[in-house]
Every structure is written in structure tokens, then in C-alpha cells.
PDB file of C-alpha atoms in Angstrom:
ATOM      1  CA  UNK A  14       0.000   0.000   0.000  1.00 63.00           C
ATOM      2  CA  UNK A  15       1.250   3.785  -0.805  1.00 79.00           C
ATOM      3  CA  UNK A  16       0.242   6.690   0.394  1.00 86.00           C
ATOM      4  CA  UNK A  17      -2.012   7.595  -2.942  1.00 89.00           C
ATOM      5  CA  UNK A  18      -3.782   4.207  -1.533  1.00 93.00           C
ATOM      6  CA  UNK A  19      -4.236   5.952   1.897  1.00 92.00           C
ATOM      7  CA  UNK A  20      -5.120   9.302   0.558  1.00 92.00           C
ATOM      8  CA  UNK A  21      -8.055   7.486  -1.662  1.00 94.00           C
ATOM      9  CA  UNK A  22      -9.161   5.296   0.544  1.00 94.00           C
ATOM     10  CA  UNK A  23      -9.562   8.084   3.085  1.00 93.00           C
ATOM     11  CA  UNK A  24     -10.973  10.328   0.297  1.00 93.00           C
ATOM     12  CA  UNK A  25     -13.792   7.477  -0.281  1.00 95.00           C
ATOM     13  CA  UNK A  26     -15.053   7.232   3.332  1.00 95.00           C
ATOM     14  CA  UNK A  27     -15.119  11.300   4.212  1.00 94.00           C
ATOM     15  CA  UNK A  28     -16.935  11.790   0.886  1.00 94.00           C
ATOM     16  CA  UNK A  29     -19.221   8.192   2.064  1.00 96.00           C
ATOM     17  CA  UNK A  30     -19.820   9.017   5.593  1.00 96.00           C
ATOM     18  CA  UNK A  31     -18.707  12.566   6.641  1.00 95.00           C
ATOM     19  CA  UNK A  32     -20.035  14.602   3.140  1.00 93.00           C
ATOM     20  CA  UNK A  33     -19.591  18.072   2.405  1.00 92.00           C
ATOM     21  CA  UNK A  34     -19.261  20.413   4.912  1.00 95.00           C
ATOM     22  CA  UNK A  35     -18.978  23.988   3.955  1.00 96.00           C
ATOM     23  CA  UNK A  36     -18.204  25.597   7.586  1.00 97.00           C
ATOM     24  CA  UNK A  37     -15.568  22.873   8.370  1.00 97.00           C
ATOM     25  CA  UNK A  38     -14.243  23.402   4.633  1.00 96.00           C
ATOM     26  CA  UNK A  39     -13.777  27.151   5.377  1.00 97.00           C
ATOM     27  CA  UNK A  40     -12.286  26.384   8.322  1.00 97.00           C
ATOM     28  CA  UNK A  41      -9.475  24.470   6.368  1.00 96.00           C
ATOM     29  CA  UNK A  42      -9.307  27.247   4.018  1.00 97.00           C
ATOM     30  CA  UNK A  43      -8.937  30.009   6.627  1.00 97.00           C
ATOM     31  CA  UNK A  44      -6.189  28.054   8.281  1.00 97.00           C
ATOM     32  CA  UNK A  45      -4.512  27.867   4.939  1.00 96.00           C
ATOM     33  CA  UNK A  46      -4.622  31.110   4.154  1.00 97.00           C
ATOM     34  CA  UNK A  47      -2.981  31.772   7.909  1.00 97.00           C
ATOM     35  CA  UNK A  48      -0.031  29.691   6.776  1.00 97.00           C
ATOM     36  CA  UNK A  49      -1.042  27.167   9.568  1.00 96.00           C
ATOM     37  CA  UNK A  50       0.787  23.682   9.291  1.00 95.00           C
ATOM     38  CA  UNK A  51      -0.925  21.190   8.032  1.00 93.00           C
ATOM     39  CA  UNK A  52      -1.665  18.783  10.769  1.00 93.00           C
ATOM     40  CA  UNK A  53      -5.506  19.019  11.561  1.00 95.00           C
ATOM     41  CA  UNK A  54      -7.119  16.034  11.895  1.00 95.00           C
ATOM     42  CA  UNK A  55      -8.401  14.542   8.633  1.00 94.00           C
ATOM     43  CA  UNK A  56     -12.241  15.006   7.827  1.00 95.00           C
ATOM     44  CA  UNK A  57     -13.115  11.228   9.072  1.00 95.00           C
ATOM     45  CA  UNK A  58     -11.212  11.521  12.186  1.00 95.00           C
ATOM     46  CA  UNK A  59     -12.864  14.645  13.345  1.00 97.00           C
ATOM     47  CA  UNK A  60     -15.667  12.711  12.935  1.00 97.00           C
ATOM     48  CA  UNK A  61     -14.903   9.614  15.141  1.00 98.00           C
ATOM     49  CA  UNK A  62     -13.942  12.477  17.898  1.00 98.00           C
ATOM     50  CA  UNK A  63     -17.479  13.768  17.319  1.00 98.00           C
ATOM     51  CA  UNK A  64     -19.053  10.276  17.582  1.00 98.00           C
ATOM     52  CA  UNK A  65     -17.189   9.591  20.717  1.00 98.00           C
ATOM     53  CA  UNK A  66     -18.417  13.064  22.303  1.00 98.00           C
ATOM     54  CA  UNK A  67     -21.738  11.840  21.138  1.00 98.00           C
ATOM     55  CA  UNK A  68     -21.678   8.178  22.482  1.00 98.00           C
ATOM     56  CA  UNK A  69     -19.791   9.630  26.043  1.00 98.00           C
ATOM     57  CA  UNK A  70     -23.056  12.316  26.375  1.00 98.00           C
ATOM     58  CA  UNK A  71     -19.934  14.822  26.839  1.00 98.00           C
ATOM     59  CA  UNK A  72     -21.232  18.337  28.046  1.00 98.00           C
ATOM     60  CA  UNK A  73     -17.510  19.565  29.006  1.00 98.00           C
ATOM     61  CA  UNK A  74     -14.932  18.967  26.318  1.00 98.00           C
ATOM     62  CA  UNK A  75     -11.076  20.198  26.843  1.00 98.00           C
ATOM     63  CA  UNK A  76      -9.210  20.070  23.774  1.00 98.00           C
ATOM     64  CA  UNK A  77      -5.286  20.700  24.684  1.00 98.00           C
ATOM     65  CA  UNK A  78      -3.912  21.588  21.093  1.00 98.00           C
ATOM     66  CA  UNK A  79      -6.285  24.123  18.734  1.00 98.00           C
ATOM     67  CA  UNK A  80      -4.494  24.888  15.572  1.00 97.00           C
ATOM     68  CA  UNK A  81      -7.337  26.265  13.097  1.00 98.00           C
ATOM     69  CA  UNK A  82     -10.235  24.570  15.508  1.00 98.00           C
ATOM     70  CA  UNK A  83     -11.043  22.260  13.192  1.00 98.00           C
ATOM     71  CA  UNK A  84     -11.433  19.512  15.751  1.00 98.00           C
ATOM     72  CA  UNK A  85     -12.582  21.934  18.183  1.00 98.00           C
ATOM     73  CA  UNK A  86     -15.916  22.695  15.431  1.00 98.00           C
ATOM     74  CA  UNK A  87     -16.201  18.773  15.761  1.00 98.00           C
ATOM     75  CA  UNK A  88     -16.004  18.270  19.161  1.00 98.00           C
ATOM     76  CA  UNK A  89     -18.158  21.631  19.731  1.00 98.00           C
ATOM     77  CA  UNK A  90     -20.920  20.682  17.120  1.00 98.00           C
ATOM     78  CA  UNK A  91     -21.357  16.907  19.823  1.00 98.00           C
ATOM     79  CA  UNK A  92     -21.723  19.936  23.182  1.00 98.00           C
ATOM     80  CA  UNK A  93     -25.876  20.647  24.100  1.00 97.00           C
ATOM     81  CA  UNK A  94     -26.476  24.221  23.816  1.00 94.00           C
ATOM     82  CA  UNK A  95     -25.673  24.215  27.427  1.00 95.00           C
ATOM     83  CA  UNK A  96     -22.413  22.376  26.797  1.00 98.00           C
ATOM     84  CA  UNK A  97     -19.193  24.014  26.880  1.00 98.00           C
ATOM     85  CA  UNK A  98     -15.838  22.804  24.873  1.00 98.00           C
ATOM     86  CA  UNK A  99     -11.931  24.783  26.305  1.00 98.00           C
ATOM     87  CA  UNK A 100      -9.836  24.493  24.007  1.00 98.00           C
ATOM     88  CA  UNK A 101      -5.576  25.642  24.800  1.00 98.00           C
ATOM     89  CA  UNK A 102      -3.518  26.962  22.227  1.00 98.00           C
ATOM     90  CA  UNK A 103      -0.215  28.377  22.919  1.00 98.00           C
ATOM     91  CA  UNK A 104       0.769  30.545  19.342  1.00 98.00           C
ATOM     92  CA  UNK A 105      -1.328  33.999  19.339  1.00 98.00           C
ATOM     93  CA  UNK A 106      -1.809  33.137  15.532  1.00 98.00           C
ATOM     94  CA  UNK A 107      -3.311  29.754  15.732  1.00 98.00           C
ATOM     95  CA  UNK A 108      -5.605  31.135  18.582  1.00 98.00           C
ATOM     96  CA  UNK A 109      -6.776  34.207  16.323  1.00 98.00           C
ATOM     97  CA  UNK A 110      -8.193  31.821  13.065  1.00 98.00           C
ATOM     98  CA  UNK A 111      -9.436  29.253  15.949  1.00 98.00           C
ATOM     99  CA  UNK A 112     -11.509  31.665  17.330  1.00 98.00           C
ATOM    100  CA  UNK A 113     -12.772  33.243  13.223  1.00 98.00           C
ATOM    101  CA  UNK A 114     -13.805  29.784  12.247  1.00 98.00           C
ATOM    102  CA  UNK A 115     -15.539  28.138  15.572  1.00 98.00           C
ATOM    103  CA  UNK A 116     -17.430  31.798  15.655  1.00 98.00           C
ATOM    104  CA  UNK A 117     -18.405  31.624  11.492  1.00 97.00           C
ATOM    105  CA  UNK A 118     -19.255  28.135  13.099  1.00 97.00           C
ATOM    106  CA  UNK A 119     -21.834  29.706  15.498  1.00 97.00           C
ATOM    107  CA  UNK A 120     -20.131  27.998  18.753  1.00 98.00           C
ATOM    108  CA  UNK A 121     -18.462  30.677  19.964  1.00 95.00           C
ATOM    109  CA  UNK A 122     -21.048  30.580  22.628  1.00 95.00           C
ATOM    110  CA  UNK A 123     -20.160  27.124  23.703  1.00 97.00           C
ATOM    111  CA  UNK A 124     -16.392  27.159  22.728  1.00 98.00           C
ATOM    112  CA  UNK A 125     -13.600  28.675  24.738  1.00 98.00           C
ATOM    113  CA  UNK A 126     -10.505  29.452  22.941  1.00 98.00           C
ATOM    114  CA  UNK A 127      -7.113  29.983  25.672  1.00 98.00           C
ATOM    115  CA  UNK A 128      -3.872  31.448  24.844  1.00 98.00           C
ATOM    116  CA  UNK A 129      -1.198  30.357  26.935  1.00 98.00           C
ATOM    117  CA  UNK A 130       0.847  27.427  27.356  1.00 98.00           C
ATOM    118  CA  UNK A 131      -1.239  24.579  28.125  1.00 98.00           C
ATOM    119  CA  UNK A 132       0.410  23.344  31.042  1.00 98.00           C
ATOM    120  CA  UNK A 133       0.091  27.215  32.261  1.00 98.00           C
ATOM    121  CA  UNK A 134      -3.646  26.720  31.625  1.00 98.00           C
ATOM    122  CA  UNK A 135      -4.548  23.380  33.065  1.00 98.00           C
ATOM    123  CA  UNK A 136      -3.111  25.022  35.854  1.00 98.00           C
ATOM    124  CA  UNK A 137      -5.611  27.807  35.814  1.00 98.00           C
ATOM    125  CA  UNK A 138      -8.701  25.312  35.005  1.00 98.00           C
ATOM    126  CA  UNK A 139      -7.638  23.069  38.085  1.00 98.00           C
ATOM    127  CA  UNK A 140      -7.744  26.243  40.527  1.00 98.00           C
ATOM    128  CA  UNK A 141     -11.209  26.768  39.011  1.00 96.00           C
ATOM    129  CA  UNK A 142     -12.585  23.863  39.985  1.00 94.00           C
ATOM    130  CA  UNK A 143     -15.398  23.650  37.906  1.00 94.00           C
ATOM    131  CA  UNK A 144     -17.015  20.685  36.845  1.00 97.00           C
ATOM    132  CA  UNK A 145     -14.957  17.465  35.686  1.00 98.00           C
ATOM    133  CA  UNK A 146     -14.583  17.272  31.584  1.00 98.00           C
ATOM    134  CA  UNK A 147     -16.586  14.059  29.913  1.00 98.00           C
ATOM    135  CA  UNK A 148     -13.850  13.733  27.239  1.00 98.00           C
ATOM    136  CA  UNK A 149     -10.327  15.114  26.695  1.00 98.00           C
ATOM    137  CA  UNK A 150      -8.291  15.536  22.981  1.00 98.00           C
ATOM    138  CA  UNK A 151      -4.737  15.870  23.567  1.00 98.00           C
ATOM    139  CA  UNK A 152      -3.324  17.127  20.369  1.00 98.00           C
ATOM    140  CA  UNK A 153      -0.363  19.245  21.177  1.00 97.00           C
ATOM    141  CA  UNK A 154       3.481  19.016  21.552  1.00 96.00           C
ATOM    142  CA  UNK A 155       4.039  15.558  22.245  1.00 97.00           C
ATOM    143  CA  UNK A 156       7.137  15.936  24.632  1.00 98.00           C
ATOM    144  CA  UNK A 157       4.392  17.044  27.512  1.00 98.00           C
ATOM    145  CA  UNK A 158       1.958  13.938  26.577  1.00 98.00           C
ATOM    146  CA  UNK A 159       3.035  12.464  29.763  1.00 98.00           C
ATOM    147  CA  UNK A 160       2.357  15.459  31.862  1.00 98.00           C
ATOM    148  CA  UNK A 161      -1.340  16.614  29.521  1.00 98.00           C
ATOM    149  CA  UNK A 162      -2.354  13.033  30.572  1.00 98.00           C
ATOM    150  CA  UNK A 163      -1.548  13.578  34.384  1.00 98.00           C
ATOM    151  CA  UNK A 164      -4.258  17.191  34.205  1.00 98.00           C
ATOM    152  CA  UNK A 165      -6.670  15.352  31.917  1.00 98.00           C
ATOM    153  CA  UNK A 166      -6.612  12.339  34.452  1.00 98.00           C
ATOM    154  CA  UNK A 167      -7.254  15.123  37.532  1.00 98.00           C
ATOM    155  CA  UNK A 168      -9.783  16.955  35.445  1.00 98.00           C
ATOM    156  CA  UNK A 169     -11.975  13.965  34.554  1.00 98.00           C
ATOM    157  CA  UNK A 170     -14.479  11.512  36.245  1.00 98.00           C
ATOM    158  CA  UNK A 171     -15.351   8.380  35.863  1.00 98.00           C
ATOM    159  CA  UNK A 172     -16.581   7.210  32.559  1.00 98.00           C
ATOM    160  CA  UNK A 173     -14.598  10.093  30.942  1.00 98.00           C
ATOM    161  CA  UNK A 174     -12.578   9.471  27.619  1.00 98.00           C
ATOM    162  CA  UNK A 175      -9.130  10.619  27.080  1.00 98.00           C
ATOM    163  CA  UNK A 176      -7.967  10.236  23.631  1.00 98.00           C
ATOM    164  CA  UNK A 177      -4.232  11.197  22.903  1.00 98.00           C
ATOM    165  CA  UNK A 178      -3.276  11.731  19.222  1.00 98.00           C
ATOM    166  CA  UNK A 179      -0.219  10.986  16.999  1.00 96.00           C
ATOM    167  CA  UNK A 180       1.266   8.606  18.976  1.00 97.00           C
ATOM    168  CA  UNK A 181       2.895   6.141  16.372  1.00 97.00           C
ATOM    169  CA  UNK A 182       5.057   8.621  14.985  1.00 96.00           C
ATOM    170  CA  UNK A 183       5.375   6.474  11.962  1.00 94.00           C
ATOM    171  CA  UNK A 184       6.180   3.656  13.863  1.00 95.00           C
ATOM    172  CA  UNK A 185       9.160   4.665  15.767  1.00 96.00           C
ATOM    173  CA  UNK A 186       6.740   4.283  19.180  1.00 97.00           C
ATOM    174  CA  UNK A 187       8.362   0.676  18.585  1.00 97.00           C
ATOM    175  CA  UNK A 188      11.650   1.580  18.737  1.00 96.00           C
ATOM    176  CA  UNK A 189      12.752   1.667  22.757  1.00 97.00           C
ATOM    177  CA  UNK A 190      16.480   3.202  21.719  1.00 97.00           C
ATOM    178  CA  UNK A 191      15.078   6.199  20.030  1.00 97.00           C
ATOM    179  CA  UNK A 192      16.722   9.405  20.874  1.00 97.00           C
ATOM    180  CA  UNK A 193      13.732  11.194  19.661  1.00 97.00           C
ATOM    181  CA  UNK A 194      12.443  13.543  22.413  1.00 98.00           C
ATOM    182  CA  UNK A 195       8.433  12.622  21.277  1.00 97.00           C
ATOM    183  CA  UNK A 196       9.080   9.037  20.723  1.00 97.00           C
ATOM    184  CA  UNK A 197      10.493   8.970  24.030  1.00 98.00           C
ATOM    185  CA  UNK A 198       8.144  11.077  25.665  1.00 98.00           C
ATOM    186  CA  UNK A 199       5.505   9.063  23.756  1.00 98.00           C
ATOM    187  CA  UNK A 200       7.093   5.920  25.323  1.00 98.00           C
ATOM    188  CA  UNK A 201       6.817   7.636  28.578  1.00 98.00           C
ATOM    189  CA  UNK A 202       2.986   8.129  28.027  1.00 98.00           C
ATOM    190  CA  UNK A 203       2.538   4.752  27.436  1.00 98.00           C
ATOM    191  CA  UNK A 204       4.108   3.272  30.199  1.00 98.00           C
ATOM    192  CA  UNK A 205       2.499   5.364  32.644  1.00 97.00           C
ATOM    193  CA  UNK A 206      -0.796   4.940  31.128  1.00 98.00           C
ATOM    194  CA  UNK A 207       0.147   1.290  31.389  1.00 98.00           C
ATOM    195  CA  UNK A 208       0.463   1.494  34.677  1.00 97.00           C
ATOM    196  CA  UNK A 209      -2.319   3.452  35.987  1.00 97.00           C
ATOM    197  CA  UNK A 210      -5.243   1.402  37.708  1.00 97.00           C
ATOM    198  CA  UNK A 211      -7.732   4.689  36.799  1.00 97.00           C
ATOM    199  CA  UNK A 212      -8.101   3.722  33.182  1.00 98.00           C
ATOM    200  CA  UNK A 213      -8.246   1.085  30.780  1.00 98.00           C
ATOM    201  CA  UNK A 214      -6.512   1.913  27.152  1.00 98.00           C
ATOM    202  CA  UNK A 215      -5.792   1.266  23.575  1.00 98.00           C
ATOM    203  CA  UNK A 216      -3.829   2.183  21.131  1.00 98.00           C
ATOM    204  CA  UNK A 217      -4.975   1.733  17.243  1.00 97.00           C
ATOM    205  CA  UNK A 218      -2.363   2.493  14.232  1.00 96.00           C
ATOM    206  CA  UNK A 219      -3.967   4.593  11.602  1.00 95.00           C
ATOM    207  CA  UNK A 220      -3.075   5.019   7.965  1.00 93.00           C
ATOM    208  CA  UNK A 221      -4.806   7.994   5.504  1.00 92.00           C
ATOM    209  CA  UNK A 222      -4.391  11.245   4.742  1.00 90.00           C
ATOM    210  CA  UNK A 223      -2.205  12.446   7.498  1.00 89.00           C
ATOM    211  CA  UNK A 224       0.108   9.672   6.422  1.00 92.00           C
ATOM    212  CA  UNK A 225       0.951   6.508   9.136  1.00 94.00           C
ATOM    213  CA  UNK A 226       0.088   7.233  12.750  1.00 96.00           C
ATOM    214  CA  UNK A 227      -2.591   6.644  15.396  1.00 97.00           C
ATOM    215  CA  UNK A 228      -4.186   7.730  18.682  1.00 98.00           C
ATOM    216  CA  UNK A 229      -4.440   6.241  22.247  1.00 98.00           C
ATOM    217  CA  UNK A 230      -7.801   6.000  23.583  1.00 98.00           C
ATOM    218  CA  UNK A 231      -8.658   6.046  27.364  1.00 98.00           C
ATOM    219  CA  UNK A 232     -11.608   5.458  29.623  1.00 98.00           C
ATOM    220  CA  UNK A 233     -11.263   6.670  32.924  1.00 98.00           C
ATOM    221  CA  UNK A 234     -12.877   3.975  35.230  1.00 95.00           C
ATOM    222  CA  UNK A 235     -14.696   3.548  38.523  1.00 79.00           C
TER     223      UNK A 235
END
């Protein structure tokens, strides 16, 4: 299989299942025309994170990792009117089209946008001490992984998903001498996950789009 294999196959199933979508295509388009890297989620992963919001009943979402907010319109579009989605990015520019497309969106009303860095503002949402999240999507710099688990495990209850992205990183995840800070840190993730009686995990290896990767899904339990 080649990566023209991956890009069709993932072509067929957003055009299938997921459809056109003008506000999440403008979204795309405005992060674009921002210069913003190219490392949204694809079109039929937003989706899944929108179908676990929607299976989980989520009415808090924290996303740590905005970008354009095209996961954040997802995630968002799962919230009741009453729900409420924070979302932490650290670059002022990322924030500024986040905020532009979840508001052409309509859910600027349920969706928070934070500037800061994210450990910075976990901080802040602890000392709040509002009501636990139902899901978390950790989509940020990798080499904190271990330490975005830690807040999403404090900020949660029972029943709560926590799904971590990227973490195959093309399959080096395998390779225990890599030097790679995210592979390690990755590693790290893993093994504390591993070891944690709070949740029960897996891991699933994607291919598509975004090339070969995957995500690590987490329920927090009883």
C-alpha cells in the first residue's frame, strides 16, 4: 500500500460518511490562508472524535492543542447548547483563526478558545474547579503527553474518555532506543498509562491522509 492508496481510501469514506461540509471546509481554508501547518485532523477523524463526544453524552470537552479549531468545530458541534468545549492553544496566531472559524461556526457561545501554554492553563482550570470534563483531545506538543495526561486524568471523572493523538510517529513508538524527544516522551505516556489502575486503554495504528500514525484511547474507570 502507498500513500495515494491511503489518501483514496480516506478520500472514499469522508466523501461516504462525513459529506460536504462547507463551515468545516472554510475552516481548512482560513487556516490555509494563515499559513497554519498542516496537521488538523483529517475530515473522518474529526468525525470519530465527534461520535465519541456523542456516544460519552460529553457536556464539558477540553481540547489541549487548537491549531485552526477544526477539531474543536467537531467536538463543539457533539456539546448541548448548554455544553461548553476549552480548548488551549499556545501561538497567538493559531488562537486568532481558531476563534474566526468556531465563531463563522456559530459555537463561539459554547467554545472557549485559551492562549497560553497549556500546562500554564490546566493550571488555571484546576484552581477553578469547575465541573470534571466528559472527554479530553490531547493534540499538542508531544514531549508534555506524559504530563497533559496527568491534568486530563485530575480533570476527569469516571466514565470520561481521554484520547491522545499521533502517537505512532510512523512507527518509531516501537523503537525503545530512540533518541527522539516525542518518541520517548511518547514511550513515557505509554508506560504510565500502562500502569495506571484509573483507566483502561488502547492504542490503534492509523493510515490515511495524514500519512501513518494513530491515537491512544482512554476510559477513565470507577
Amino acid at each position: 500500500m502507498t500513500q495515494p492508496t491511503w489518501d483514496a481510501v480516506d478520500a472514499y469514506f469522508s466523501d461516504t460518511l462525513v459529506g460536504h461540509d462547507p463551515v468545516l471546509e472554510a475552516a481548512s481554508a482560513a487556516a490555509d490562508a494563515a499559513g497554519l501547518p498542516h496537521i488538523a485532523v483529517a475530515p473522518n477523524q474529526g468525525k470519530l472524535l465527534h461520535l465519541l463526544a456523542l456516544t460519552v453524552g460529553a457536556r464539558r470537552i477540553l481540547e489541549v492543542g487548537t491549531l485552526g479549531g477544526y477539531s474543536a468545530i467537531w467536538l463543539a458541534r457533539a456539546l448541548p447548547a448548554d455544553g461548553t468545549l476549552i480548548t488551549l492553544e499556545i501561538d497567538p496566531k493559531h488562537a486568532e483563526v481558531a476563534r474566526g472559524n468556531l465563531a463563522r461556526a456559530g459555537l463561539d457561545k459554547v467554545a472557549e478558545v485559551r492562549l497560553g501554554s497549556a500546562l500554564d492553563s490546566l493550571a488555571v482550570i484546576g484552581a477553578e474547579g469547575g465541573e470534571p470534563f466528559d472527554l479530553v483531545f490531547i493534540d499538542a506538543d508531544k514531549v508534555n503527553n506524559p504530563a497533559y495526561f496527568a491534568w486530563a486524568l485530575k480533570l476527569t471523572r469516571p466514565g470520561s474518555l481521554i484520547v491522545v493523538d499521533n502517537v505512532v510517529r510512523g512507527g518509531a513508538v516501537a523503537d525503545a532506543a530512540s533518541a527522539d524527544s516525542a518518541v520517548v516522551a511518547t514511550r513515557r505516556l505509554h508506560d504510565v498509562i500502562a500502569a495506571e489502575p484509573r483507566v483502561t486503554a488502547t492504542s490503534v495504528q492509523t493510515v490515511g491522509s495524514k500519512g501513518y500514525d494513530g491515537f491512544t484511547l482512554a476510559r477513565v474507570q470507577n
